[in-house]
Amino acid sequence: MPVLAGAEPFAHTGSTEAGVLLCHGFTGTPASMRPWGAHLAEAGYTVRGPRLPGHGTTWQEMNRTNWTDWYGCVRAELLELFDTCASVFVCGQSMGGTLALKLAQEFGDRIAGLVLVNPSVTTLRWDARLLPVLGRVLPSVPGVAGDIKKPGAVELAYTRVPVRAAASLSRLWSLVRADLGKVTQPLLLLHSVVDHVVEPVNARIVAEGVRSDPLIDVELTDSYHVATLDNDAPLIFDRSVDFFRSIAHTGQVDPR
């Protein structure tokens, strides 16, 4: 299946001291993480930005994948980084944050730290509970892409939401929520004050459910959902580098 131009995975080989895995969101592509990856590469990190199965091609193909496919992809990339780098950090946006939390639950302190941007673990939409049934009769619904405040910024993502894939995402949410207490890694949690895709309750559930020490909570006041392409992107990029360096240098995080 041909990959959309710009949706290709990316990789930067830098220091063997620290590597970073960047996980993109549901129906999105590595394009939403590419500027972040470039910033981290300039700072000297080894970076991997995989394209999740079923993403960056057609929504019809995505409907033939499920959460185990997406998780298997980022898991494989993480294992390769473990073989390459002394310390490994995992970052995710939206569903990428869900996958990052799942990795943290499985691999524990082998992951040095997490950075989550508008992570999703639930939805308040009343029709979400109908997804398993709807998926049998309704292939797709209008998309959620492009929630960006910055004028002219565009997200490379599907304009339709594949319903069977969305039902699988809801199953992943349930699994991750049930095990949030297993997340103990240092955590930098960045979330938009205004987000038209992932409700604010998601960040609250994550913050209250994990046992990360420390947990650094940062509000993004000038971005919508796709914050890595929005006005607060420079803040996200700089804060993540500061976070990584603090852990690498001291073993602890300076929450300032």
Coordinates of C-alpha atoms in Angstrom, one line a residue:
M1 CA 0.0 0.0 0.0
P2 CA 1.6 3.3 -1.0
V3 CA 2.4 5.7 1.8
L4 CA 1.2 9.3 1.6
A5 CA 3.9 11.8 0.9
G6 CA 5.2 13.2 4.2
A7 CA 3.8 10.2 6.2
E8 CA 7.0 8.2 6.1
P9 CA 8.7 7.1 9.4
F10 CA 11.9 9.0 10.3
A11 CA 15.0 8.2 12.2
H12 CA 18.1 10.1 13.4
T13 CA 21.2 8.5 14.7
G14 CA 22.8 10.5 17.5
S15 CA 24.3 9.7 20.9
T16 CA 24.3 6.1 22.2
E17 CA 23.8 7.7 25.6
A18 CA 20.1 8.5 25.1
G19 CA 17.4 7.6 22.6
V20 CA 13.9 8.9 22.2
L21 CA 10.8 7.1 20.7
L22 CA 8.1 9.4 19.3
C23 CA 4.6 7.9 18.9
H24 CA 2.0 9.7 16.8
G25 CA -1.7 9.7 17.2
F26 CA -4.8 7.9 16.0
T27 CA -5.4 8.5 12.2
G28 CA -2.3 10.7 12.2
T29 CA 1.2 10.2 10.8
P30 CA 4.8 10.7 11.8
A31 CA 4.5 14.2 10.2
S32 CA 3.0 15.5 13.4
M33 CA 6.1 14.4 15.3
R34 CA 8.8 15.2 12.7
P35 CA 9.5 18.8 13.9
W36 CA 9.9 17.5 17.5
G37 CA 12.2 14.7 16.2
A38 CA 14.3 17.2 14.3
H39 CA 14.7 19.3 17.5
L40 CA 15.8 16.3 19.5
A41 CA 18.2 15.3 16.8
E42 CA 19.8 18.7 16.9
A43 CA 20.2 18.3 20.6
G44 CA 22.2 15.1 19.9
Y45 CA 19.6 12.4 20.7
T46 CA 19.0 9.2 18.7
V47 CA 15.4 9.4 17.6
R48 CA 12.8 7.0 16.1
G49 CA 9.5 8.1 14.7
P50 CA 7.7 5.0 13.4
R51 CA 4.5 5.0 11.2
L52 CA 1.9 3.0 12.9
P53 CA 0.3 0.2 10.9
G54 CA -2.7 1.3 8.9
H55 CA -1.7 5.0 9.2
G56 CA -0.5 7.2 6.4
T57 CA -2.2 5.2 3.6
T58 CA -6.0 4.9 3.6
W59 CA -8.6 4.8 6.4
Q60 CA -9.9 1.6 4.8
E61 CA -6.5 -0.1 5.5
M62 CA -6.5 1.2 9.0
N63 CA -9.9 -0.5 9.6
R64 CA -8.0 -3.7 9.0
T65 CA -5.6 -3.1 11.9
N66 CA -6.1 -2.9 15.7
W67 CA -4.4 -1.8 18.8
T68 CA -2.1 -4.8 19.0
D69 CA -0.7 -3.9 15.6
W70 CA 0.0 -0.3 16.7
Y71 CA 1.4 -1.4 20.0
G72 CA 3.6 -4.1 18.3
C73 CA 5.1 -1.4 16.1
V74 CA 6.2 0.9 18.9
R75 CA 7.3 -2.0 21.0
A76 CA 9.6 -3.3 18.3
E77 CA 11.1 0.2 17.9
L78 CA 11.6 0.5 21.7
L79 CA 13.4 -2.8 21.8
E80 CA 15.8 -1.7 19.1
L81 CA 16.5 1.5 21.1
F82 CA 17.2 -0.5 24.2
D83 CA 19.9 -2.4 22.2
T84 CA 21.4 0.9 20.9
C85 CA 21.1 3.5 23.8
A86 CA 22.0 3.5 27.5
S87 CA 18.8 5.4 28.4
V88 CA 15.6 5.5 26.4
F89 CA 12.7 8.0 26.7
V90 CA 9.2 7.5 25.2
C91 CA 7.0 10.4 24.0
G92 CA 3.5 10.3 22.6
Q93 CA 0.8 12.6 21.5
S94 CA -2.9 11.6 21.8
M95 CA -3.1 7.9 21.1
G96 CA 0.6 8.0 20.9
G97 CA 0.4 8.9 24.6
T98 CA -1.8 5.9 25.2
L99 CA 0.8 3.6 23.6
A100 CA 3.6 5.3 25.6
L101 CA 1.7 4.5 28.8
K102 CA 1.3 0.9 27.8
L103 CA 5.0 0.6 27.1
A104 CA 5.7 2.1 30.5
Q105 CA 3.4 -0.4 32.1
E106 CA 5.2 -3.3 30.4
F107 CA 8.9 -2.2 30.6
G108 CA 9.0 -0.4 33.9
D109 CA 12.2 1.3 34.8
R110 CA 13.9 0.2 31.6
I111 CA 12.2 3.4 30.3
A112 CA 14.0 6.4 31.7
G113 CA 11.0 8.8 31.4
L114 CA 7.8 9.7 29.6
V115 CA 6.6 12.9 27.8
L116 CA 2.9 12.9 27.0
V117 CA 1.1 15.5 25.0
N118 CA -2.7 15.5 25.2
P119 CA -2.8 11.7 25.9
S120 CA -6.1 9.9 25.5
V121 CA -7.4 7.2 27.8
T122 CA -11.2 7.7 27.4
T123 CA -13.8 9.8 25.8
L124 CA -17.0 11.4 27.1
R125 CA -18.8 11.0 23.7
W126 CA -22.0 9.1 24.4
D127 CA -21.8 7.2 21.1
A128 CA -18.4 5.7 21.9
R129 CA -20.0 2.8 23.7
L130 CA -21.8 1.9 20.4
L131 CA -18.5 1.6 18.4
P132 CA -18.4 -2.2 18.5
V133 CA -21.9 -2.4 17.0
L134 CA -21.4 0.5 14.6
G135 CA -18.2 -1.0 13.3
R136 CA -20.3 -3.9 11.8
V137 CA -22.5 -1.6 9.7
L138 CA -20.7 1.8 9.4
P139 CA -17.2 1.8 8.0
S140 CA -16.2 5.4 8.9
V141 CA -17.4 8.7 10.3
P142 CA -16.1 12.3 9.9
G143 CA -12.5 12.7 11.0
V144 CA -11.0 14.5 14.0
A145 CA -7.8 15.7 12.3
G146 CA -6.5 19.3 12.1
D147 CA -7.4 20.6 15.5
I148 CA -4.7 23.3 15.4
K149 CA -4.9 26.9 16.6
K150 CA -1.9 28.2 14.6
P151 CA -2.9 29.8 11.3
G152 CA -1.7 27.9 8.3
A153 CA -0.6 24.8 10.2
V154 CA -2.0 21.5 8.7
E155 CA -2.0 18.0 10.1
L156 CA -1.4 15.1 7.7
A157 CA -4.1 12.7 8.8
Y158 CA -7.2 11.0 7.6
T159 CA -10.4 13.0 7.0
R160 CA -12.4 10.0 8.1
V161 CA -12.3 7.9 11.3
P162 CA -12.3 4.2 10.6
V163 CA -14.9 2.9 13.1
R164 CA -13.6 -0.6 13.6
A165 CA -10.2 0.8 14.4
A166 CA -11.8 3.3 16.8
A167 CA -13.5 0.4 18.6
S168 CA -10.1 -1.2 19.1
L169 CA -8.7 2.1 20.5
S170 CA -11.4 2.1 23.1
R171 CA -10.3 -1.4 24.2
L172 CA -6.8 -0.1 24.5
W173 CA -8.0 2.7 26.6
S174 CA -9.6 0.3 29.1
L175 CA -6.5 -1.8 29.4
V176 CA -4.2 1.3 30.0
R177 CA -6.6 2.9 32.5
A178 CA -6.7 -0.4 34.5
D179 CA -2.9 -0.4 34.9
L180 CA -2.1 3.3 35.3
G181 CA -0.7 2.5 38.8
K182 CA 2.1 0.6 37.2
V183 CA 3.5 3.8 35.6
T184 CA 6.2 5.0 38.0
Q185 CA 8.7 6.6 35.6
P186 CA 9.3 10.4 35.7
L187 CA 6.6 12.0 33.7
L188 CA 6.3 15.3 31.9
L189 CA 2.5 15.8 31.1
L190 CA 1.6 18.6 28.7
H191 CA -2.0 19.2 27.9
S192 CA -3.9 21.9 26.1
V193 CA -6.4 24.1 28.0
V194 CA -8.6 24.0 24.8
D195 CA -8.7 20.6 23.0
H196 CA -11.6 19.8 20.7
V197 CA -10.6 16.1 20.4
V198 CA -9.4 14.8 23.7
E199 CA -11.4 16.1 26.7
P200 CA -9.5 17.6 29.7
V201 CA -10.6 14.7 31.9
N202 CA -8.0 12.6 30.1
A203 CA -5.0 14.5 31.5
R204 CA -6.7 14.4 35.0
I205 CA -7.2 10.6 34.8
V206 CA -3.5 10.1 33.9
A207 CA -2.2 12.5 36.5
E208 CA -4.3 10.9 39.3
G209 CA -3.8 7.3 38.2
V210 CA 0.0 7.1 37.7
R211 CA 2.6 6.8 40.4
S212 CA 5.3 8.8 38.6
D213 CA 7.9 10.5 40.7
P214 CA 8.1 13.3 39.9
L215 CA 5.1 14.2 37.7
I216 CA 5.5 17.6 36.0
D217 CA 2.2 19.0 34.8
V218 CA 2.3 21.7 32.2
E219 CA -0.8 23.5 30.7
L220 CA -0.5 24.5 27.0
T221 CA -2.4 27.8 26.8
D222 CA -2.0 28.6 23.1
S223 CA -2.6 25.3 21.3
Y224 CA -5.4 22.9 20.5
H225 CA -5.1 19.1 20.2
V226 CA -2.2 18.7 17.8
A227 CA 0.1 20.8 20.0
T228 CA 3.3 19.5 18.4
L229 CA 2.4 21.5 15.3
D230 CA 0.8 24.4 17.1
N231 CA 1.9 27.6 18.8
D232 CA 3.2 25.8 21.9
A233 CA 5.4 23.4 19.9
P234 CA 8.7 25.3 20.9
L235 CA 7.7 25.0 24.5
I236 CA 7.1 21.3 24.2
F237 CA 10.4 20.7 22.4
D238 CA 12.4 22.8 24.9
R239 CA 10.8 21.4 28.0
S240 CA 11.3 17.8 26.8
V241 CA 15.0 18.3 26.2
D242 CA 15.3 20.0 29.7
F243 CA 13.5 17.0 31.2
F244 CA 15.7 14.4 29.5
R245 CA 18.9 16.2 30.4
S246 CA 17.8 16.6 34.0
I247 CA 17.2 12.9 34.3
A248 CA 20.4 12.0 32.5
H249 CA 22.6 14.3 34.6
T250 CA 21.2 13.8 38.1
G251 CA 18.9 10.7 38.0
Q252 CA 16.3 13.1 39.3
V253 CA 14.1 15.7 37.6
D254 CA 14.3 19.4 38.6
P255 CA 10.6 20.4 38.3
R256 CA 11.4 24.0 37.8

